[in-house]
Tab-separated table of C-alpha atoms in Angstrom:
chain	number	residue	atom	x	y	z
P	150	UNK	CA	-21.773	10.725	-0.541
P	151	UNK	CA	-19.720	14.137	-1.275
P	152	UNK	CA	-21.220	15.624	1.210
P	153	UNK	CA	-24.113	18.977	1.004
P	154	UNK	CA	-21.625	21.079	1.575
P	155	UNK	CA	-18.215	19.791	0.854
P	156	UNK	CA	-16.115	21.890	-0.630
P	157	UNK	CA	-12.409	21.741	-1.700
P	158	UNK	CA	-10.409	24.313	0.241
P	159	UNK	CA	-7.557	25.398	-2.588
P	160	UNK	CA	-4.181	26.814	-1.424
P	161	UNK	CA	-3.720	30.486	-2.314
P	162	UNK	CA	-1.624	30.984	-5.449
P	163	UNK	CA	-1.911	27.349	-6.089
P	164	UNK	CA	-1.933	25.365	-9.518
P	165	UNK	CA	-5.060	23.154	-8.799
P	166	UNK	CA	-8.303	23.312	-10.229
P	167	UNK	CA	-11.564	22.222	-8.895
P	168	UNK	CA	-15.318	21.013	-9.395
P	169	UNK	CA	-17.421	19.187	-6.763
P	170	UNK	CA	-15.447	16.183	-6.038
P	171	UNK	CA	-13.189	16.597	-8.261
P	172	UNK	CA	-9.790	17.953	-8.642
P	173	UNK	CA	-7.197	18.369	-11.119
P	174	UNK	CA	-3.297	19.557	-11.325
P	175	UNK	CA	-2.889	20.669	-14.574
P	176	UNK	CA	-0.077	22.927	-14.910
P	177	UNK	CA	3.143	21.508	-13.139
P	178	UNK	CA	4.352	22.760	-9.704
P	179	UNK	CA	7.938	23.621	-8.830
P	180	UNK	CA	9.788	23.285	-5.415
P	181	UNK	CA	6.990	22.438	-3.393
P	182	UNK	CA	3.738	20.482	-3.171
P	183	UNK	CA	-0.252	21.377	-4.067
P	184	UNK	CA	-2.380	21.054	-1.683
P	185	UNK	CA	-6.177	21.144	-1.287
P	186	UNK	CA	-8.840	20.394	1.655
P	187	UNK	CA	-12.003	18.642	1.188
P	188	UNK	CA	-14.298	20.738	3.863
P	189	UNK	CA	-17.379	19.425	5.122
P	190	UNK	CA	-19.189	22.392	7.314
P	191	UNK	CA	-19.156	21.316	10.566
P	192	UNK	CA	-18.129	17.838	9.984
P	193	UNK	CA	-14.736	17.446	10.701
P	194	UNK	CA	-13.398	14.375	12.647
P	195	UNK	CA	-12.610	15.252	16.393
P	196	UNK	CA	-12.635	14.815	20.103
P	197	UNK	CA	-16.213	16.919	19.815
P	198	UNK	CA	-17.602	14.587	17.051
P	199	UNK	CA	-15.842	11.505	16.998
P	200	UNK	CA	-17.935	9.375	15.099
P	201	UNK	CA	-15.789	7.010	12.937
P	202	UNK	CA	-14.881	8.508	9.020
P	203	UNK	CA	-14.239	6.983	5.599
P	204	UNK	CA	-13.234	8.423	2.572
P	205	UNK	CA	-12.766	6.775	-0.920
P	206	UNK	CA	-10.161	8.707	-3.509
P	207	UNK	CA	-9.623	7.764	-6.646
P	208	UNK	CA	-7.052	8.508	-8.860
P	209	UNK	CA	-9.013	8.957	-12.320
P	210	UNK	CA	-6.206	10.146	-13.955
P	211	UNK	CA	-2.112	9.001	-13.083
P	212	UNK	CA	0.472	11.391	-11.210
P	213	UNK	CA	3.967	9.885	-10.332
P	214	UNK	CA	3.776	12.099	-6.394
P	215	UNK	CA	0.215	12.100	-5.156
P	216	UNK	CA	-0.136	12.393	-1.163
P	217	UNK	CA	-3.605	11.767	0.668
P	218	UNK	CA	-4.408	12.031	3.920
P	219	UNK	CA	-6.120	13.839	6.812
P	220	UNK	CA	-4.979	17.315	8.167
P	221	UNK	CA	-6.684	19.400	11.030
P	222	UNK	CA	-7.788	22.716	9.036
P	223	UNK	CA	-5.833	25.174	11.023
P	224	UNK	CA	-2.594	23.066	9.784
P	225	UNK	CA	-3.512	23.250	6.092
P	226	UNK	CA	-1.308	25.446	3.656
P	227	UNK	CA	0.536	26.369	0.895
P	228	UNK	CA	3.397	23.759	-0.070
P	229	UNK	CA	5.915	22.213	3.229
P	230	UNK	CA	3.729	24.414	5.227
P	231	UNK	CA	0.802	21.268	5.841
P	232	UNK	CA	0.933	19.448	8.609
P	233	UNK	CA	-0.781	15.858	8.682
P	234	UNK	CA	-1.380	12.251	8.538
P	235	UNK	CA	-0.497	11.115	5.138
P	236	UNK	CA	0.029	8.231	2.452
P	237	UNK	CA	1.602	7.878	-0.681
P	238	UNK	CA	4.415	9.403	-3.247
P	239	UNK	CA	6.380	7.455	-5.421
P	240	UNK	CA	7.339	4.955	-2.461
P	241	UNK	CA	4.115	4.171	-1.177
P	242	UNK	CA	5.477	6.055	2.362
P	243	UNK	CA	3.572	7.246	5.562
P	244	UNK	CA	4.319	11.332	5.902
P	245	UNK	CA	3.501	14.405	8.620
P	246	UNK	CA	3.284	16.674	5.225
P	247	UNK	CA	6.431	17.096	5.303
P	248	UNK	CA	8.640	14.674	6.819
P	249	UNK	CA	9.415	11.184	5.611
P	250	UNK	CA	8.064	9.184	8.774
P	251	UNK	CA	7.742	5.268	7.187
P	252	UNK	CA	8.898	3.925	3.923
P	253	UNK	CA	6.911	1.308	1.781
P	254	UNK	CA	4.114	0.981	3.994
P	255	UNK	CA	2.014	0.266	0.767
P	256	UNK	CA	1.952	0.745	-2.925
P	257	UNK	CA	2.772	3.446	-4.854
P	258	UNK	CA	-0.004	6.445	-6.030
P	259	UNK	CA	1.075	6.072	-9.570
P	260	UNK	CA	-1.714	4.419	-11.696
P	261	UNK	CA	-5.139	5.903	-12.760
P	262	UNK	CA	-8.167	3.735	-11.493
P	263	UNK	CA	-6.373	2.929	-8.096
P	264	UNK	CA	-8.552	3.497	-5.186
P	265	UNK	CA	-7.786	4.941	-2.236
P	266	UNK	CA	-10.008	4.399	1.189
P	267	UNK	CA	-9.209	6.343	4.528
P	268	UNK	CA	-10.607	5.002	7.989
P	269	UNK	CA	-10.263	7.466	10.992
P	270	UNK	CA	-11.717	6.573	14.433
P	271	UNK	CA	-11.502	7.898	18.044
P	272	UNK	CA	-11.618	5.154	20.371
P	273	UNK	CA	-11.820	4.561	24.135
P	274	UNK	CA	-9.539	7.493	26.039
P	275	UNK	CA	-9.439	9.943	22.493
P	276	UNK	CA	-6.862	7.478	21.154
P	277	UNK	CA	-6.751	8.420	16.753
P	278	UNK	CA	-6.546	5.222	14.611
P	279	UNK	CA	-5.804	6.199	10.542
P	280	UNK	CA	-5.980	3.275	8.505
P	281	UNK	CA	-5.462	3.028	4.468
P	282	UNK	CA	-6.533	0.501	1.932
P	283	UNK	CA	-5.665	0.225	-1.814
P	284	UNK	CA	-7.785	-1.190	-4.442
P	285	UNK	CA	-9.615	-3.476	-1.805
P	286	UNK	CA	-6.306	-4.396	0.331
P	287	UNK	CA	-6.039	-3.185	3.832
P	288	UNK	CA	-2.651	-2.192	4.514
P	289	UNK	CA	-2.964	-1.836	8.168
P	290	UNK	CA	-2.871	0.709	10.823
P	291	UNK	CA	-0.675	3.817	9.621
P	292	UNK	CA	-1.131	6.741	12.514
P	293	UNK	CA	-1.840	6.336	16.451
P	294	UNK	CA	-2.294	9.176	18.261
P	295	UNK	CA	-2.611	8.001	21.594
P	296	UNK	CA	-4.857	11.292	23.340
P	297	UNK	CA	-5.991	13.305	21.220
P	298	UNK	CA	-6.496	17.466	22.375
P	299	UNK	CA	-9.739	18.148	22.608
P	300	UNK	CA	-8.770	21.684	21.375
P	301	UNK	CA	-7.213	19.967	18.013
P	302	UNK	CA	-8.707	21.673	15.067
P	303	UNK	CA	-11.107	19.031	13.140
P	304	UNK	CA	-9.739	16.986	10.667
P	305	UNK	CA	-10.286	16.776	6.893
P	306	UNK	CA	-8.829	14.945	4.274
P	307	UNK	CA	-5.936	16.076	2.598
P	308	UNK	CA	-5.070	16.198	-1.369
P	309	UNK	CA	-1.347	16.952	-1.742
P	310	UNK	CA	0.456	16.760	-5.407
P	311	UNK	CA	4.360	16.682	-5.258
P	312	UNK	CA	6.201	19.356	-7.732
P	313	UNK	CA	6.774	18.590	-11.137
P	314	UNK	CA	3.594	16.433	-11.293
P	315	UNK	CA	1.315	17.659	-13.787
P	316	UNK	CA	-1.697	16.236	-15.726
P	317	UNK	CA	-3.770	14.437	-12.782
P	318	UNK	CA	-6.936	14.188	-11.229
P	319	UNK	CA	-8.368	12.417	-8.292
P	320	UNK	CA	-12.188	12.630	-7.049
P	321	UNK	CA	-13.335	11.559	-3.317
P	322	UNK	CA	-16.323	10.418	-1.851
P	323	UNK	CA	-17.398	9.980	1.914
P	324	UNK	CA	-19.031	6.050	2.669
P	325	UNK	CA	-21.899	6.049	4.121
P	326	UNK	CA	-21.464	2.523	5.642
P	327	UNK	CA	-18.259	2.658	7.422
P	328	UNK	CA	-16.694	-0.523	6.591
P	329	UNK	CA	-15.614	-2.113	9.669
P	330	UNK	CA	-11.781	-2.035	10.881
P	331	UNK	CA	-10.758	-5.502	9.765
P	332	UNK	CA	-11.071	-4.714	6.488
P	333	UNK	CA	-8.111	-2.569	6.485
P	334	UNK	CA	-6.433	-4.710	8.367
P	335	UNK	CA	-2.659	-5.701	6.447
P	336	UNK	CA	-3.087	-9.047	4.128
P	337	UNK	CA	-7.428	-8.321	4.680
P	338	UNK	CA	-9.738	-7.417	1.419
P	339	UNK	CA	-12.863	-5.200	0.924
P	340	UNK	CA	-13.845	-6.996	-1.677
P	341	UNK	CA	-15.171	-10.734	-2.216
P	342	UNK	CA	-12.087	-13.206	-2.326
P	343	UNK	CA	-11.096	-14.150	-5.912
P	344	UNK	CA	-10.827	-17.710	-7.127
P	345	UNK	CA	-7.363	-19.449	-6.214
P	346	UNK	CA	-5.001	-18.359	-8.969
P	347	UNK	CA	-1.654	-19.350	-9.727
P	348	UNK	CA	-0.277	-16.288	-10.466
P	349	UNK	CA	1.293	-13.690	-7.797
P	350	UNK	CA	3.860	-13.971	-5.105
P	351	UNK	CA	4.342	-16.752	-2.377
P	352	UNK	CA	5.801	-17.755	0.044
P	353	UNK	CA	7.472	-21.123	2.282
P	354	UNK	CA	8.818	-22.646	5.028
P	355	UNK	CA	11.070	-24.622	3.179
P	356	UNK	CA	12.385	-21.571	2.090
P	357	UNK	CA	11.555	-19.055	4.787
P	358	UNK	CA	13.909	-15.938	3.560
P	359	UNK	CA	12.378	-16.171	-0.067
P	360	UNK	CA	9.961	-14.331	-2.188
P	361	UNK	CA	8.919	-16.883	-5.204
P	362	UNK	CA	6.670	-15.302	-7.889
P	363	UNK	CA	4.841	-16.821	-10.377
P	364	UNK	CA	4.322	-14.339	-13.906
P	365	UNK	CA	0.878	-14.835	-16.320
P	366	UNK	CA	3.725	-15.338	-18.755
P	367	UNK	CA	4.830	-18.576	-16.754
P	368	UNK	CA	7.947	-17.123	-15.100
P	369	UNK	CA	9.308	-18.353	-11.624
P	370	UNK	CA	11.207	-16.204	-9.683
P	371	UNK	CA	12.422	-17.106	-6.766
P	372	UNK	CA	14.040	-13.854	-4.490
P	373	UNK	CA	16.676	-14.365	-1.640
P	374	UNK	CA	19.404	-12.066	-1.517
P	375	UNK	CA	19.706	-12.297	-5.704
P	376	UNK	CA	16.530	-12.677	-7.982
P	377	UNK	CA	16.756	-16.425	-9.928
P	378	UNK	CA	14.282	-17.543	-12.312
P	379	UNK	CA	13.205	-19.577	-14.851
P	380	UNK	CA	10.696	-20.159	-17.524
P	381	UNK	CA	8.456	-23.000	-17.626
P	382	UNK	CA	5.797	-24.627	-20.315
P	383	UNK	CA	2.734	-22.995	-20.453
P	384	UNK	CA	0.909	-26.088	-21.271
P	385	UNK	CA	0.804	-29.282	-18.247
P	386	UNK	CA	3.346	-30.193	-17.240
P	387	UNK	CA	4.435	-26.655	-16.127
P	388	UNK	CA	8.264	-27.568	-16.170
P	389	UNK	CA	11.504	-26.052	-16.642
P	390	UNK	CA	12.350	-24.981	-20.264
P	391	UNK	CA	15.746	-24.336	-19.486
P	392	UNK	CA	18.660	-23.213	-16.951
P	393	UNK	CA	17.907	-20.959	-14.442
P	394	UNK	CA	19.372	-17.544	-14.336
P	395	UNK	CA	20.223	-14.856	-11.888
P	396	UNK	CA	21.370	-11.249	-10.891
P	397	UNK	CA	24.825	-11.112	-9.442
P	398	UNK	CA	25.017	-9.393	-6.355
P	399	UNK	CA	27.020	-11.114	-3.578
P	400	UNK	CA	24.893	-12.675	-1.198
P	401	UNK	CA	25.813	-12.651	2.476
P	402	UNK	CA	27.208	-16.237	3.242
P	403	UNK	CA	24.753	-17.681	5.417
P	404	UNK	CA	22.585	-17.380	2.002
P	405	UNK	CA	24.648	-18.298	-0.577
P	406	UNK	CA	24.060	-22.108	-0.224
P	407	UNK	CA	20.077	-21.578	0.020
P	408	UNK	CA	20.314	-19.520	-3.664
P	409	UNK	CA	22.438	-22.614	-4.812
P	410	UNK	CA	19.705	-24.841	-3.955
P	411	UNK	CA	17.083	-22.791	-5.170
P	412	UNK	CA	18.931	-22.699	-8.638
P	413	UNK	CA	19.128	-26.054	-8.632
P	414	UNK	CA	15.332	-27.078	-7.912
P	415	UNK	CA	14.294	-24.137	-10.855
P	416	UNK	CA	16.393	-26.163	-13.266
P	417	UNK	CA	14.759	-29.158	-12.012
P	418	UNK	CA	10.928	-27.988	-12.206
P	419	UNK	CA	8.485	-30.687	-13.429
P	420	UNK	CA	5.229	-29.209	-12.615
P	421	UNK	CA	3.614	-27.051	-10.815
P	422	UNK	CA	0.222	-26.865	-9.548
P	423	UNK	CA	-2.702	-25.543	-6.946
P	424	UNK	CA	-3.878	-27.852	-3.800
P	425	UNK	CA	-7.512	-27.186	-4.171
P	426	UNK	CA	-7.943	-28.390	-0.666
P	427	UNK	CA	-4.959	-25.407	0.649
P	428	UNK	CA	-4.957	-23.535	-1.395
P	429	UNK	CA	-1.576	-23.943	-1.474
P	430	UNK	CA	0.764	-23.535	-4.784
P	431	UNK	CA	2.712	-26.745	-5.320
P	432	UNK	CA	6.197	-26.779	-7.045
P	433	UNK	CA	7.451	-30.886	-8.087
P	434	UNK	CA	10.798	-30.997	-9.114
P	435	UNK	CA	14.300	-32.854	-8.922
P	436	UNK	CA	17.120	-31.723	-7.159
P	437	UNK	CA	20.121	-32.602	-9.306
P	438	UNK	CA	18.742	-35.167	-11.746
P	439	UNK	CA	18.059	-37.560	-9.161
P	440	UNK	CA	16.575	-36.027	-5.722
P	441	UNK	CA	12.918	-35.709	-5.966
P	442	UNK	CA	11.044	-33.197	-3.962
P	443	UNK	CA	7.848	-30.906	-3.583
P	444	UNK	CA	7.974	-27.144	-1.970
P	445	UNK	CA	4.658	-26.308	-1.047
P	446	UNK	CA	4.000	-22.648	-0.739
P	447	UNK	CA	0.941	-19.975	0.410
P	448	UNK	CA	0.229	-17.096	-0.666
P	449	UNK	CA	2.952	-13.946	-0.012
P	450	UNK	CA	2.490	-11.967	3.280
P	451	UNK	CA	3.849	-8.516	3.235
P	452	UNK	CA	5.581	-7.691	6.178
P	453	UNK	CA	3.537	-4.649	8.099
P	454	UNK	CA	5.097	-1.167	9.060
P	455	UNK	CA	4.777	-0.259	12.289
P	456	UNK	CA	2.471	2.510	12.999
P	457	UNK	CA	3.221	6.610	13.252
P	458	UNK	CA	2.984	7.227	16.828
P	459	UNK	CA	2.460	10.490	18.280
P	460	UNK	CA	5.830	11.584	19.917
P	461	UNK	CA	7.294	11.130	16.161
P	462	UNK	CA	4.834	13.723	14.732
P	463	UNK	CA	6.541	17.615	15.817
P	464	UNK	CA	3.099	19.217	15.331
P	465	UNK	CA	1.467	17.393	17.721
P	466	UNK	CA	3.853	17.549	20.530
């Protein structure tokens, strides 16, 4: 639902372009940000009509330096001047408009067909949650305002395009059902689970300050403090086709003899497979031509960024 009356609210002077939900950057901006408001009469989140919100953007076509977010309407404006809750540039950061508040909370706006989905709700004592998911992963709570003034100007979400991007388009939509919190919840999906693959990044115990990924081309990499890898056969047994290799920055010393082991167990793959039971990614191999041993790994865990909280947002002080 777009709403009867929503309406994209263009800065003055700007270099965006508009029609019903949809809106475009087509000529590139220098020195500051595009921005644009998409106004629902009357319908604004606040302490007066608090009734949970969520919006779906999608980016139909790519811009390196897209920003969205919510922003109360009497803080919208041209370029630095907006003030609000916001998501995204080429870091994937959490923003006040204008400020750099967290870095890598989630992935990058980069690619056309991502989807964006905003949750805002007012809870018990006019404490603001903002929550973000991308493409069906909840990446966790991103603003808390812990009171919010009941004379704070309605919020609305927020389309911001950094300078020098040029050539893209997003289009939003309100949800009618508001999914429930959980699903944007870090490590949580809006969609239905997909089938156990072997493919994509894990992570284990046995290993606890390492990143192991597993390519569709059948590439292991395993990252401590360097990245070592190693490709195996694509056909069973997945094992080792050769010596392992690595980037070459110095490790810190208390890591250097877990990267030697890990070297030594990718030269010594000799299969690799999924626990149906666990789900679980299994990794057989020997440890210098005569130690056998099994890692057993689960799927990767991002680690969460903490929440915006109110006394680090200036406008709202």
């Amino acid at each position: 639902m777009s709403g009867t009356n929503s309406v994209w609210q263009v800065e003055e002077g700007g270099t965006l372009t508009c029609e019903e939900n949809v809106l475009t950057s087509t000529i590139p901006r220098k020195g500051s940000p595009a921005n644009a408001l998409w106004k629902t009469d009357g319908d604004g989140l606040s302490a007066q009509n608090p009734v949970a919100q969520c919006y779906k953007i999608k980016i139909d076509q790519a811009g390196d330096g897209i920003w969205i977010g919510l922003c109360p309407e009497n803080k919208f404006g041209k370029g630095w001047i907006l003030k609000g809750l916001c998501y995204g540039g080429s870091g994937g950061n959490l923003s006040d408009g204008s400020a750099l508040k967290r870095q890598g909370y989630g992935p990058a706006l980069k690619h056309a067909g991502m989807e964006v989905h905003i949750l805002a709700e007012i809870t018990t004592g006019n404490r603001l949650n903002v929550y973000f998911a991308v493409d069906g992963k909840g990446l966790g709570k991103a603003f808390e305002i812990d009171r919010l003034s009941p004379n704070m100007a309605p919020l609305f979400p927020v389309i911001s395009f950094c300078s020098g991007v040029s050539s893209a388009r997003v289009s939003i939509i309100r949800e009618v059902a508001v999914p429930p919190v959980s699903f944007f919840e870090a490590s949580s999906s809006l969609s239905i689970s997909s089938p156990p693959s072997y493919f994509g990044s894990w992570q284990s115990a046995d290993v606890p300050s390492a990143k192991l990924t597993l390519s569709p081309n059948w590439s292991l990499s395993v990252k401590v403090a360097n990245t070592m890898s190693t490709n195996l056969s694509p056909t069973s047994p997945h094992s080792s086709m050769g010596r392992a290799v690595s980037s070459r920055m110095m490790a810190p010393p208390h890591l250097q003899d877990v990267e030697d082991r890990v070297c030594a167990m990718l030269d010594g793959v000799r299969n690799v497979s999924l626990d149906d039971g666990t789900g679980e990614l299994v990794i057989e191999y020997v440890f210098n031509d005569n130690e056998p041993g099994i890692l057993r790994a689960q799927p990767f865990v991002e680690a969460t960024v903490s929440p915006v909280k109110q006394n680090e947002l200036q406008w709202l002080r």
